[in-house]
Amino acid sequence: MSDIPYKIYLDENEMPQAWLNLQACLPEPLDPMLNPQTKQPVSAADMEPVFCHEAVLQEFNTTDKFIPIPQSVRDFYVMYRPSPLVRAYNLEKYLQTPAEIYYKFEGTNTSGSHKLNSAVAQAYFAKQQGLTSLTTETGAGQWGTALSMACGFYDLKLTVFMVKVSSEQKPYRKAVMETYGAKVIPSPSETTQIGRQILREHPGTGGSLGCAVSEAMEVALHTENCRYALGSVMNHVILHQTIIGLECQKAMQKYDIYPDVVVGCIGGGSNFGGLIAPFAVDKIAGEREVRLLAVEPASCPSLTRGKFAYDFGDTGRMTPLMKMYTLGSGFIPSPSHAGGLRYHGMNPIVSKLYNMGYIDAVSYSQLKVFEAAKLFARLEGYLPAPESSHAIRAAIDEAVKCREKGEKKRILVGVTGTGYFDLAAYQAYNSGSMEDGQLSEEELRSGLAGVPKV
Amino acid sequence: MSDIPYKIYLDENEMPQAWLNLQACLPEPLDPMLNPQTKQPVSAADMEPVFCHEAVLQEFNTTDKFIPIPQSVRDFYVMYRPSPLVRAYNLEKYLQTPAEIYYKFEGTNTSGSHKLNSAVAQAYFAKQQGLTSLTTETGAGQWGTALSMACGFYDLKLTVFMVKVSSEQKPYRKAVMETYGAKVIPSPSETTQIGRQILREHPGTGGSLGCAVSEAMEVALHTENCRYALGSVMNHVILHQTIIGLECQKAMQKYDIYPDVVVGCIGGGSNFGGLIAPFAVDKIAGEREVRLLAVEPASCPSLTRGKFAYDFGDTGRMTPLMKMYTLGSGFIPSPSHAGGLRYHGMNPIVSKLYNMGYIDAVSYSQLKVFEAAKLFARLEGYLPAPESSHAIRAAIDEAVKCREKGEKKRILVGVTGTGYFDLAAYQAYNSGSMEDGQLSEEELRSGLAGVPKV
């Protein structure tokens, strides 16, 4: 073994003190968000009634390369950060690869994933602005749990609209959120106008993320001192997630190493954007050659099979239009699909960089993903979330290529969360009843047909 | 804030390289284990057919103060250790206490608790001895999960007898163990003689830990190259758990600090013994004044209300007699009791030190424990296991006493695991349906009546 330890930690005084604003480092500016009625660019003022003031400022900030992390957020971060950056010695040995594999594991905090990085920031901004409550939606529960923790800490009221079918399948996720003081309402609910309407039109529905978003936004708009918080897709969320990539960069610098390949899973893009940010900046500046590899599920392949176009961010078509890779806002991945990464669109920054060729993308169907997850769990100890396991699968395949070609590449993999809350999926895989989750041409065509003409 | 960081980590070259053998540092030797038939001391040779050779040697080692941690075990330890030692700044501030509170959190590894520390060692010893399989039992699943991870890593077959009612209530624990390659059998089962006998006598029973132990031991005794592994109570398990206390000691030495109070929860004693070990050694040697505080549930109070006597280690009365604090081997805590810490007896080393006055003990009923757990989760982020929350409750009360007396004590608390797998208990607490879990005089008397006359 070399002199690189299993885990590279940073001391508190080595922790990043500013987020990296990828939007200010792009080779070309982003296409503006558009108002779907007027087709005119959306302004910061348009978004203020919905989102926290500071989040909106960040969403539109195209000038500051670094944005300081407020002291209070840094104080919260050090409660669970730095997350471990681990050299996967056991996996390397098993694969007999000359490649070096490093993984950044975001699953040791109680919310179980990287989502907490943005939840803390958004809750702090709400507190600072004098708000007294937030609303949000959650599907599987990662984001809802993270925001519950953050609101518990900052003493803010939180209402979480949880997709009804998820709240029934995952009662314990609800219990965690309630333990942190959040009010969890299965969606659709009788508590909002849109919820009542949906229930009238679709009695007995299990709900959807799109519907939960609509309810959460309605409550935020009609409650005093209240805003809505979103856990992915938006530029300010990627900004907060750059703490992941910045920690990796700093930890690797301590040992004078730099990755040749950075691999992350991708859904809405916030984890991936945060992981690659410092390396993408070097690549854009022409200072480094580094392969940035986004890994998506074959059942929801927005980058590899989607269209680069203006589309809505939600199923209910309430959001502004964003220029992004999309499968169509009506697209819903197969029910056999496990875990997150089920978003039809993609963050605009990531979309732009992919479109310009700075980012590569691959997709995997889920049996190969779970095979990699089990191997990783056995060799490296941590049980990875299904989402994260997409990146692990791709990293393993990169390392095997290195073995075949005799290349000693350094591979950095983002492992976004723990698989604790996805054991039903592991159970299905173990028992052989899991489907592979391929997307048919017909499903793809029908999704893409819904992309509006702008 | 002072210059002590939120988290104190150790570098890999600072990690302890040997376990601390508390048994070799006792002021008086332990009373020997006795064969229940002959009342003669049990020898190492008597135990070899059941346990791994190295574990047995360690069980009887009364001479070596330090026992080297094998390189392979240290390589596994660094995959998830050092566990964070965190300064509870937020909790201190909330309590307005001059006391300093430090907690050692063992819940960030995938098994979710400290149990992995001994599981790795025992699996390694089995591998080294040329065994091909292990057996064990598990109730709530912490130990079974930990040993599954360790056996997965060392490529050993593992059979886990899981208390039937638990395996039905916690299907996901089963899924984790299976993901790591273990075979999980609900107990009592048709696969063993004792299981079949129990099923004949008690058709429809939900099983018990005592019954699962018997099945696991039967299989170990009748399978070639197979032994049985136990996750608590025994001296060699405490030995492995001293990694917890040793890391605390070393991390605190870096900042030239020493605890005035060390607080841990206690069930069979392995976590508590491991946590206090280095501090107990200083106290026994007369070098330090330090309060060592064991915290147990009011519903299973072996130290505070039990009897110091020879008793069986299991309900089925198959084990040797051990001199320990006991509530009687037939004692079963109230079904309303949440989490672990439900063992009727106590590790002999801890029992000895308590009997000689080196250790203090208190008990708490569970509503006060969950109140502390929720406060801790909100302020410090980590959702603690119900077991661990007993120690948190006591630490909070110590810190409040410090506020009242104006004392600036340093309090070190062991937080053994995550509450992820105990959300049904949190749910009961949140909804107000949890019982307080007091033990009646009648239950106590009936338990103690079963302690044999030796």
Tab-separated table of N, CA, C and O in Angstrom, chain B residues 22-23 26-28 30-31 232-235 237-239 241-242 264-277 280 284 292-296 302-304 308 322-326 343 345-361:
chain	number	residue	atom	x	y	z
B	22	LEU	N	-8.444	-5.007	30.467
B	22	LEU	CA	-8.866	-4.552	31.789
B	22	LEU	C	-8.708	-5.661	32.831
B	22	LEU	O	-8.409	-5.404	34.002
B	23	GLN	N	-8.890	-6.897	32.379
B	23	GLN	CA	-8.815	-8.034	33.300
B	23	GLN	C	-7.445	-8.148	33.957
B	23	GLN	O	-7.319	-8.668	35.071
B	26	LEU	N	-7.097	-5.417	37.152
B	26	LEU	CA	-8.070	-5.350	38.251
B	26	LEU	C	-7.377	-5.355	39.610
B	26	LEU	O	-6.313	-5.961	39.770
B	27	PRO	N	-7.982	-4.702	40.593
B	27	PRO	CA	-7.400	-4.701	41.939
B	27	PRO	C	-7.445	-6.089	42.576
B	27	PRO	O	-6.629	-6.411	43.443
B	28	GLU	N	-8.373	-6.907	42.162
B	28	GLU	CA	-8.500	-8.290	42.663
B	28	GLU	C	-8.846	-9.164	41.475
B	28	GLU	O	-9.556	-8.714	40.583
B	30	LEU	N	-10.801	-11.880	39.155
B	30	LEU	CA	-12.213	-12.264	39.046
B	30	LEU	C	-12.434	-13.629	39.676
B	30	LEU	O	-11.542	-14.482	39.679
B	31	ASP	N	-13.627	-13.838	40.184
B	31	ASP	CA	-14.013	-15.186	40.587
B	31	ASP	C	-14.142	-16.031	39.326
B	31	ASP	O	-14.653	-15.549	38.313
B	232	SER	N	-21.598	-9.671	23.295
B	232	SER	CA	-21.518	-8.857	24.510
B	232	SER	C	-21.128	-9.745	25.685
B	232	SER	O	-20.760	-10.907	25.498
B	233	VAL	N	-21.189	-9.220	26.871
B	233	VAL	CA	-21.084	-9.910	28.164
B	233	VAL	C	-19.702	-10.503	28.440
B	233	VAL	O	-19.184	-10.382	29.546
B	234	MET	N	-19.051	-11.111	27.452
B	234	MET	CA	-17.808	-11.813	27.753
B	234	MET	C	-16.607	-10.875	27.798
B	234	MET	O	-16.604	-9.795	27.228
B	235	ASN	N	-15.580	-11.328	28.482
B	235	ASN	CA	-14.398	-10.478	28.677
B	235	ASN	C	-13.688	-10.150	27.363
B	235	ASN	O	-13.180	-9.046	27.190
B	237	VAL	N	-15.018	-9.723	24.549
B	237	VAL	CA	-15.792	-8.716	23.818
B	237	VAL	C	-15.480	-7.317	24.371
B	237	VAL	O	-15.263	-6.364	23.620
B	238	ILE	N	-15.426	-7.213	25.697
B	238	ILE	CA	-15.012	-5.934	26.321
B	238	ILE	C	-13.621	-5.545	25.819
B	238	ILE	O	-13.360	-4.388	25.504
B	239	LEU	N	-12.747	-6.512	25.752
B	239	LEU	CA	-11.385	-6.231	25.278
B	239	LEU	C	-11.431	-5.529	23.921
B	239	LEU	O	-10.789	-4.492	23.724
B	241	GLN	N	-13.830	-3.917	22.602
B	241	GLN	CA	-14.514	-2.621	22.683
B	241	GLN	C	-13.636	-1.549	23.339
B	241	GLN	O	-13.995	-0.366	23.318
B	242	THR	N	-12.496	-1.921	23.880
B	242	THR	CA	-11.638	-0.878	24.479
B	242	THR	C	-11.095	0.076	23.423
B	242	THR	O	-10.599	1.143	23.762
B	264	GLY	N	-21.677	6.037	30.328
B	264	GLY	CA	-22.069	5.135	29.247
B	264	GLY	C	-23.315	4.359	29.611
B	264	GLY	O	-23.594	4.133	30.798
B	265	CYS	N	-24.055	3.940	28.597
B	265	CYS	CA	-25.201	3.082	28.873
B	265	CYS	C	-24.694	1.666	29.091
B	265	CYS	O	-23.585	1.316	28.676
B	266	ILE	N	-25.517	0.854	29.742
B	266	ILE	CA	-25.038	-0.483	30.063
B	266	ILE	C	-26.145	-1.527	29.946
B	266	ILE	O	-27.267	-1.321	30.372
B	267	GLY	N	-25.792	-2.612	29.252
B	267	GLY	CA	-26.712	-3.743	29.116
B	267	GLY	C	-25.938	-4.980	29.569
B	267	GLY	O	-25.906	-5.315	30.746
B	268	GLY	N	-25.213	-5.603	28.644
B	268	GLY	CA	-24.304	-6.687	29.013
B	268	GLY	C	-22.954	-6.162	29.483
B	268	GLY	O	-22.174	-6.889	30.088
B	269	GLY	N	-22.649	-4.916	29.160
B	269	GLY	CA	-21.446	-4.279	29.703
B	269	GLY	C	-20.309	-4.053	28.726
B	269	GLY	O	-19.316	-3.417	29.085
B	270	SER	N	-20.440	-4.546	27.482
B	270	SER	CA	-19.255	-4.475	26.618
B	270	SER	C	-18.946	-3.064	26.143
B	270	SER	O	-17.792	-2.646	26.110
B	271	ASN	N	-19.971	-2.306	25.789
B	271	ASN	CA	-19.725	-0.922	25.386
B	271	ASN	C	-19.193	-0.137	26.574
B	271	ASN	O	-18.194	0.579	26.468
B	272	PHE	N	-19.852	-0.272	27.722
B	272	PHE	CA	-19.453	0.505	28.893
B	272	PHE	C	-18.026	0.148	29.318
B	272	PHE	O	-17.195	1.021	29.559
B	273	GLY	N	-17.745	-1.143	29.371
B	273	GLY	CA	-16.403	-1.575	29.766
B	273	GLY	C	-15.335	-1.059	28.815
B	273	GLY	O	-14.259	-0.640	29.230
B	274	GLY	N	-15.671	-1.088	27.519
B	274	GLY	CA	-14.713	-0.608	26.526
B	274	GLY	C	-14.483	0.883	26.607
B	274	GLY	O	-13.365	1.372	26.454
B	275	LEU	N	-15.545	1.616	26.871
B	275	LEU	CA	-15.457	3.075	26.972
B	275	LEU	C	-14.634	3.508	28.175
B	275	LEU	O	-13.774	4.384	28.082
B	276	ILE	N	-14.889	2.892	29.321
B	276	ILE	CA	-14.226	3.364	30.551
B	276	ILE	C	-12.826	2.799	30.728
B	276	ILE	O	-12.057	3.306	31.555
B	277	ALA	N	-12.470	1.759	29.963
B	277	ALA	CA	-11.261	0.969	30.265
B	277	ALA	C	-10.019	1.806	30.626
B	277	ALA	O	-9.463	1.640	31.722
B	280	ALA	N	-10.590	3.735	33.837
B	280	ALA	CA	-10.683	2.837	34.989
B	280	ALA	C	-9.292	2.391	35.435
B	280	ALA	O	-9.008	2.305	36.638
B	284	ILE	N	-7.917	2.853	39.103
B	284	ILE	CA	-7.469	1.717	39.917
B	284	ILE	C	-6.042	1.956	40.413
B	284	ILE	O	-5.696	1.665	41.551
B	292	LEU	N	-16.984	7.159	37.060
B	292	LEU	CA	-17.367	6.252	35.969
B	292	LEU	C	-18.824	5.888	36.185
B	292	LEU	O	-19.152	5.203	37.150
B	293	LEU	N	-19.688	6.367	35.293
B	293	LEU	CA	-21.121	6.271	35.558
B	293	LEU	C	-21.843	5.389	34.542
B	293	LEU	O	-21.918	5.705	33.352
B	294	ALA	N	-22.357	4.271	35.033
B	294	ALA	CA	-23.110	3.334	34.184
B	294	ALA	C	-24.589	3.673	34.278
B	294	ALA	O	-25.123	3.857	35.373
B	295	VAL	N	-25.246	3.731	33.115
B	295	VAL	CA	-26.660	4.123	33.097
B	295	VAL	C	-27.487	2.989	32.524
B	295	VAL	O	-27.259	2.548	31.397
B	296	GLU	N	-28.445	2.533	33.313
B	296	GLU	CA	-29.248	1.402	32.859
B	296	GLU	C	-30.727	1.772	32.860
B	296	GLU	O	-31.136	2.741	33.500
B	302	SER	N	-29.938	-4.222	36.350
B	302	SER	CA	-29.138	-5.277	36.988
B	302	SER	C	-28.141	-4.732	38.009
B	302	SER	O	-27.944	-5.334	39.066
B	303	LEU	N	-27.512	-3.590	37.742
B	303	LEU	CA	-26.555	-3.058	38.716
B	303	LEU	C	-27.259	-2.434	39.914
B	303	LEU	O	-26.910	-2.706	41.066
B	304	THR	N	-28.254	-1.568	39.630
B	304	THR	CA	-28.837	-0.802	40.737
B	304	THR	C	-29.804	-1.608	41.598
B	304	THR	O	-30.039	-1.280	42.752
B	308	PHE	N	-25.326	-9.512	43.452
B	308	PHE	CA	-23.991	-9.925	43.027
B	308	PHE	C	-23.827	-11.389	43.402
B	308	PHE	O	-23.608	-11.721	44.579
B	322	MET	N	-21.448	-17.566	36.177
B	322	MET	CA	-20.538	-16.423	36.276
B	322	MET	C	-20.903	-15.592	37.493
B	322	MET	O	-22.087	-15.405	37.792
B	323	LYS	N	-19.887	-15.058	38.164
B	323	LYS	CA	-20.130	-14.167	39.308
B	323	LYS	C	-20.391	-12.778	38.746
B	323	LYS	O	-19.503	-12.160	38.148
B	324	MET	N	-21.608	-12.317	38.946
B	324	MET	CA	-21.990	-11.037	38.322
B	324	MET	C	-23.226	-10.457	38.993
B	324	MET	O	-23.895	-11.115	39.779
B	325	TYR	N	-23.528	-9.204	38.641
B	325	TYR	CA	-24.815	-8.637	39.036
B	325	TYR	C	-25.870	-9.223	38.131
B	325	TYR	O	-25.705	-9.269	36.913
B	326	THR	N	-26.950	-9.677	38.737
B	326	THR	CA	-27.981	-10.352	37.948
B	326	THR	C	-29.367	-10.093	38.518
B	326	THR	O	-29.535	-9.878	39.726
B	343	TYR	N	-30.531	-7.257	29.059
B	343	TYR	CA	-29.886	-8.470	29.539
B	343	TYR	C	-30.015	-8.570	31.057
B	343	TYR	O	-29.821	-7.580	31.767
B	345	GLY	N	-28.064	-10.095	33.184
B	345	GLY	CA	-26.810	-10.137	33.943
B	345	GLY	C	-25.884	-9.003	33.583
B	345	GLY	O	-26.314	-7.967	33.064
B	346	MET	N	-24.591	-9.204	33.826
B	346	MET	CA	-23.621	-8.124	33.605
B	346	MET	C	-22.235	-8.746	33.469
B	346	MET	O	-21.909	-9.703	34.185
B	347	ASN	N	-21.449	-8.206	32.583
B	347	ASN	CA	-20.085	-8.699	32.429
B	347	ASN	C	-19.366	-8.766	33.795
B	347	ASN	O	-19.496	-7.856	34.608
B	348	PRO	N	-18.616	-9.848	34.044
B	348	PRO	CA	-17.962	-10.030	35.346
B	348	PRO	C	-16.946	-8.933	35.720
B	348	PRO	O	-16.829	-8.589	36.903
B	349	ILE	N	-16.218	-8.388	34.748
B	349	ILE	CA	-15.247	-7.328	35.074
B	349	ILE	C	-15.974	-6.078	35.572
B	349	ILE	O	-15.627	-5.502	36.606
B	350	VAL	N	-16.994	-5.687	34.830
B	350	VAL	CA	-17.767	-4.504	35.228
B	350	VAL	C	-18.422	-4.762	36.588
B	350	VAL	O	-18.433	-3.893	37.469
B	351	SER	N	-18.951	-5.974	36.761
B	351	SER	CA	-19.585	-6.320	38.038
B	351	SER	C	-18.602	-6.174	39.191
B	351	SER	O	-18.915	-5.599	40.240
B	352	LYS	N	-17.401	-6.685	38.992
B	352	LYS	CA	-16.360	-6.615	40.028
B	352	LYS	C	-16.054	-5.164	40.382
B	352	LYS	O	-16.004	-4.791	41.557
B	353	LEU	N	-15.835	-4.338	39.355
B	353	LEU	CA	-15.464	-2.933	39.595
B	353	LEU	C	-16.606	-2.167	40.269
B	353	LEU	O	-16.380	-1.296	41.104
B	354	TYR	N	-17.824	-2.524	39.920
B	354	TYR	CA	-18.971	-1.874	40.554
B	354	TYR	C	-19.044	-2.302	42.016
B	354	TYR	O	-19.230	-1.482	42.924
B	355	ASN	N	-18.847	-3.589	42.234
B	355	ASN	CA	-18.903	-4.115	43.597
B	355	ASN	C	-17.828	-3.502	44.497
B	355	ASN	O	-18.035	-3.306	45.690
B	356	MET	N	-16.682	-3.185	43.906
B	356	MET	CA	-15.578	-2.598	44.684
B	356	MET	C	-15.674	-1.071	44.770
B	356	MET	O	-14.805	-0.434	45.360
B	357	GLY	N	-16.692	-0.496	44.137
B	357	GLY	CA	-16.900	0.945	44.292
B	357	GLY	C	-16.199	1.825	43.274
B	357	GLY	O	-16.215	3.040	43.394
B	358	TYR	N	-15.610	1.223	42.241
B	358	TYR	CA	-14.947	2.043	41.218
B	358	TYR	C	-15.945	2.650	40.230
B	358	TYR	O	-15.650	3.602	39.535
B	359	ILE	N	-17.099	2.025	40.135
B	359	ILE	CA	-18.114	2.449	39.165
B	359	ILE	C	-19.383	2.847	39.912
B	359	ILE	O	-19.757	2.193	40.894
B	360	ASP	N	-20.020	3.931	39.482
B	360	ASP	CA	-21.349	4.300	39.986
B	360	ASP	C	-22.396	3.865	38.967
B	360	ASP	O	-22.070	3.672	37.785
B	361	ALA	N	-23.612	3.744	39.413
B	361	ALA	CA	-24.688	3.389	38.473
B	361	ALA	C	-25.958	4.138	38.816
B	361	ALA	O	-26.245	4.403	39.986
